[in-house]
XYZ file of C-alpha atoms in Angstrom:
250
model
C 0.000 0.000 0.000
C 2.791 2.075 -0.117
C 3.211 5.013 -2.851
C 6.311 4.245 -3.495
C 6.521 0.823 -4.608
C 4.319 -1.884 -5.753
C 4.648 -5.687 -6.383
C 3.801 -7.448 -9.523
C 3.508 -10.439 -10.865
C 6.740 -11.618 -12.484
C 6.651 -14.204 -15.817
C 8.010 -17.144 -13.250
C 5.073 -18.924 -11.671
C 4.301 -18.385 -7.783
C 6.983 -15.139 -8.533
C 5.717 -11.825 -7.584
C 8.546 -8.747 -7.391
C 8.885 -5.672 -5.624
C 9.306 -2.610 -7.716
C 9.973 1.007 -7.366
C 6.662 2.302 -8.736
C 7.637 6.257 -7.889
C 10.944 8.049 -7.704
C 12.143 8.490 -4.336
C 14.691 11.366 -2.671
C 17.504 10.631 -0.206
C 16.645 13.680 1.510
C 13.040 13.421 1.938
C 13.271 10.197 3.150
C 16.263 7.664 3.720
C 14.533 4.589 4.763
C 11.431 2.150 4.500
C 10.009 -0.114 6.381
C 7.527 -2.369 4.245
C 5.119 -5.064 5.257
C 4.263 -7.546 2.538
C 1.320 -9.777 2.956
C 0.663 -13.251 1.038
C -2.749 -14.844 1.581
C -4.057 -17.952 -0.445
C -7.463 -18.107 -2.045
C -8.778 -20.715 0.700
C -11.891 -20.573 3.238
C -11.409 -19.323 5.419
C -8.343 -17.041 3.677
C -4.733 -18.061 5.447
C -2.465 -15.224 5.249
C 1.525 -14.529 6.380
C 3.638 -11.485 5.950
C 7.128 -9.919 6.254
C 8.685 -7.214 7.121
C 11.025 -5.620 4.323
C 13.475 -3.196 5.380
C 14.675 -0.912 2.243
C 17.591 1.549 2.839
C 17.738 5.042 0.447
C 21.287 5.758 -0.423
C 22.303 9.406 -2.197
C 23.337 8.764 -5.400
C 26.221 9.842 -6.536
C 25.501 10.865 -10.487
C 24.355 14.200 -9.324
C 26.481 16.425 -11.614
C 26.301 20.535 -11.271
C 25.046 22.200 -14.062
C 26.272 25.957 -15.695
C 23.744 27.687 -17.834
C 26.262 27.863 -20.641
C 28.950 26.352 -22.206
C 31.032 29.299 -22.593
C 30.805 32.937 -21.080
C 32.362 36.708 -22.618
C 33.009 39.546 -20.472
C 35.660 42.824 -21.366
C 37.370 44.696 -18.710
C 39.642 47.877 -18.965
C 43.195 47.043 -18.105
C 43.403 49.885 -15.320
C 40.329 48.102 -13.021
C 42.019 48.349 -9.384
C 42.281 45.161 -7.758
C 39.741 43.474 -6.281
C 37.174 44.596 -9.150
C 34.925 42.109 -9.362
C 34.648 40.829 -13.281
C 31.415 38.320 -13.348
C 29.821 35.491 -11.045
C 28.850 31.737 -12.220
C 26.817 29.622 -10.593
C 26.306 26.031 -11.294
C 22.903 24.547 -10.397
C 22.537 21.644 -8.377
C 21.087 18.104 -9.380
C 18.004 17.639 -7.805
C 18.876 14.413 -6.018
C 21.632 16.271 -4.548
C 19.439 19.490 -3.600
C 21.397 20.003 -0.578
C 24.756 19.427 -1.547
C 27.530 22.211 -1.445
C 29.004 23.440 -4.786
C 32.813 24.582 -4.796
C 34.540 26.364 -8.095
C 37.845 26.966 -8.813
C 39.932 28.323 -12.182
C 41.259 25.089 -13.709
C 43.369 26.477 -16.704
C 44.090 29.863 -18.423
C 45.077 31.961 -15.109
C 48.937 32.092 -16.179
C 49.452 35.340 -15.198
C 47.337 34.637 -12.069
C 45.291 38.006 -12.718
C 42.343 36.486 -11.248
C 40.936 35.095 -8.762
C 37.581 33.000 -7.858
C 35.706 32.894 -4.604
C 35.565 28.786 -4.266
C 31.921 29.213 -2.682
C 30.401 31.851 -4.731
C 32.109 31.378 -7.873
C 32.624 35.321 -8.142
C 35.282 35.655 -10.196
C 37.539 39.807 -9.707
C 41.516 40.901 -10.510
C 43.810 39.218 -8.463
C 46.696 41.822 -9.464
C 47.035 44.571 -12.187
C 46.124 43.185 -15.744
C 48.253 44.965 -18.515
C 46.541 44.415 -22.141
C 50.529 44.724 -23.209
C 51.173 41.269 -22.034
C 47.633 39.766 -23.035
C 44.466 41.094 -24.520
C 42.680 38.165 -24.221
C 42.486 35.441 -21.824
C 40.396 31.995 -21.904
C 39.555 30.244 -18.269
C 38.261 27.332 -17.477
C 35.974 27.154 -14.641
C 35.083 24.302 -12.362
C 32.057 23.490 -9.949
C 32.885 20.576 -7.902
C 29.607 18.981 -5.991
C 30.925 18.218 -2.795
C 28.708 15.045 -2.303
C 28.837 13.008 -5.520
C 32.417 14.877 -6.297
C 31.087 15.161 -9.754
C 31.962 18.382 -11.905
C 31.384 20.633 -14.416
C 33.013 22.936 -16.236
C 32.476 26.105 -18.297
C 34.918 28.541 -20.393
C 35.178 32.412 -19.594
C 36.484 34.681 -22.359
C 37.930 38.377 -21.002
C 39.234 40.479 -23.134
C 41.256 43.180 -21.949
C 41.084 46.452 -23.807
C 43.715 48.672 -23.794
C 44.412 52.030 -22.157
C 47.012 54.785 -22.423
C 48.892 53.831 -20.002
C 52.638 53.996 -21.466
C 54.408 57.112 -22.842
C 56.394 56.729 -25.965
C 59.982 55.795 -26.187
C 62.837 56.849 -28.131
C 65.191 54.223 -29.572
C 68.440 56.480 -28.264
C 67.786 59.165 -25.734
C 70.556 61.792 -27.823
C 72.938 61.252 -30.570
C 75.071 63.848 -32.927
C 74.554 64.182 -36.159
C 76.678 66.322 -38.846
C 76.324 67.147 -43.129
C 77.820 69.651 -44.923
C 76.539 73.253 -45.612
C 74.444 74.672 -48.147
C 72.265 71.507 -48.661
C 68.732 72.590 -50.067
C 65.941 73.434 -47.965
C 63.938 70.510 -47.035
C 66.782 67.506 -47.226
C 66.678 65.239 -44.775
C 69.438 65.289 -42.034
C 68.350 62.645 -39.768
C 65.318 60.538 -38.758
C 64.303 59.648 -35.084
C 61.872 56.827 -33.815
C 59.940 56.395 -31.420
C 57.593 53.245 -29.958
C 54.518 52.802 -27.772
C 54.021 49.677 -26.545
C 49.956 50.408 -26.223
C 47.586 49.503 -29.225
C 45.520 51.038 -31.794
C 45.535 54.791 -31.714
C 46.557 55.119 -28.237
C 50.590 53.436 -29.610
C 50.294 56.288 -32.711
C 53.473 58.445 -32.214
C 53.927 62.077 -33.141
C 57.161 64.199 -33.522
C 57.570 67.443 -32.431
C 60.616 69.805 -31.321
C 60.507 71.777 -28.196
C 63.419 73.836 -28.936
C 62.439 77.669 -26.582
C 64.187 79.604 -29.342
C 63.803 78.857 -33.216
C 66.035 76.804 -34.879
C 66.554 76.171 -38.482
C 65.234 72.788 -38.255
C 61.773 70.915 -38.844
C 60.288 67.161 -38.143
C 57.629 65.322 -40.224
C 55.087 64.903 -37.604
C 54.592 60.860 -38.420
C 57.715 59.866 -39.870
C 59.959 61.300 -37.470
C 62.188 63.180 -40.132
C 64.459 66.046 -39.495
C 64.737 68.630 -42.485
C 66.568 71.678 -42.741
C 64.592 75.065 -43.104
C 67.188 77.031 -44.630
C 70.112 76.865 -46.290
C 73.153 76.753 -43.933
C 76.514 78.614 -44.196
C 79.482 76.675 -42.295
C 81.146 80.347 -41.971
C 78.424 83.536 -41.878
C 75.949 81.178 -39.376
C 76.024 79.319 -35.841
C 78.085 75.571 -36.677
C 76.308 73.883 -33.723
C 72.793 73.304 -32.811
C 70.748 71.177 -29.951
C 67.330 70.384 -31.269
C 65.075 68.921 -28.552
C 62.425 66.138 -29.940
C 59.304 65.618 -28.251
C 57.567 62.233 -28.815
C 54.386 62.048 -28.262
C 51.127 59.681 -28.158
C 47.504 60.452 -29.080
């Protein structure tokens, strides 16, 4: 008489079983106590019964569940530490209802930029992130179900945009330079470079000189080429000049 089970009739003769006739759950419920009667078709009726005892043990096929395969999130690489970046959650197989979910980073952290709370699965910056070094990193996340010790496992995608964040360097902080007089106006006398280690527009360098007083000298804005401005005399005008550069990013 018991919801849970019935007995039937099996294809052996005088063979009845006992099956599960309705899903049970460990927590609910974690044993029963059955009483099965057998009585013959005889007048008057002669009857005996036992008492079955059936034990409920918690499976352990309950595997955690993320709503996605794969997850996409994009920071700024100045966030302070501690920022928090997104939170997954696995859900919980209903047979283990109860059971405690812990999460962890499994692969992708080289740089150990972040870091996950194991029981919340909030994932923030461990350290400063520098979109120099990487613009993109792929995690693998974990939930472990602390009963059945099954997991699962889902991949987060940051990308890390860039910000101006490093100045421009010159390949040789100051160098002389000499050519003969009277060259044309316009010739090239030398060409400095510049790098920016950041990306898109924010690595473009410009050229400029900072020189207080004028000097007969001018630099292609992009290129980074010095030309002359005027023709110059070795005896009538000035046989030394300090140009100062000024390299700039947008």
């Amino acid at each position: 008489k018991n919801g849970n089970f019935k007995i039937v009739k099996s294809a052996i003769a005088d063979e009845y079983l006992l099956i599960l006739d309705k899903s049970v759950i460990y927590s609910d419920i974690s044993t029963f106590t059955l009483t099965v009667e057998a009585a013959d078709a005889g007048t008057p009726s002669k009857k005996s019964s036992e008492d079955i005892l059936i034990e409920i043990e918690e499976s352990t096929n309950g595997v955690p569940k993320f709503s996605s395969t794969s997850f996409h999130t994009t920071i700024e690489e100045s966030v302070p530490i501690d920022t928090s970046i997104i939170h997954l959650t696995a859900t919980r197989n209903k047979v283990n209802k109860f059971s405690e979910i812990k999460y962890k980073i499994k692969n992708g952290n080289d740089e150990n930029w972040f870091s996950i709370n194991e029981n919340t699965g909030l994932i923030k910056t461990r350290t400063a992130v520098d979109a120099e070094v990487k613009s993109e990193v792929a995690l693998t996340i974990v939930a472990i179900d602390q009963v059945s010790q099954q997991t699962a496992s889902t991949n987060l995608s940051i990308s890390i945009q860039d910000c101006n964040d490093n100045p421009p360097k010159f390949d040789i902080k100051e160098t002389d330079i000499s050519f003969e007089e009277n060259l044309t106006v316009g010739s090239v006398v030398y060409k400095i470079h510049a790098t920016d280690p950041d990306k898109g527009v924010n690595g473009v360098v410009s050229y400029s000189i900072s020189n207080f007083r004028t000097v007969p000298f001018e630099i292609d804005h992009f290129t980074g080429e010095i030309k002359i401005t005027e023709v110059l005399d070795y005896e009538t005008m000035r046989r030394n000049y300090q140009v100062f550069i000024v390299a700039s990013d947008w």
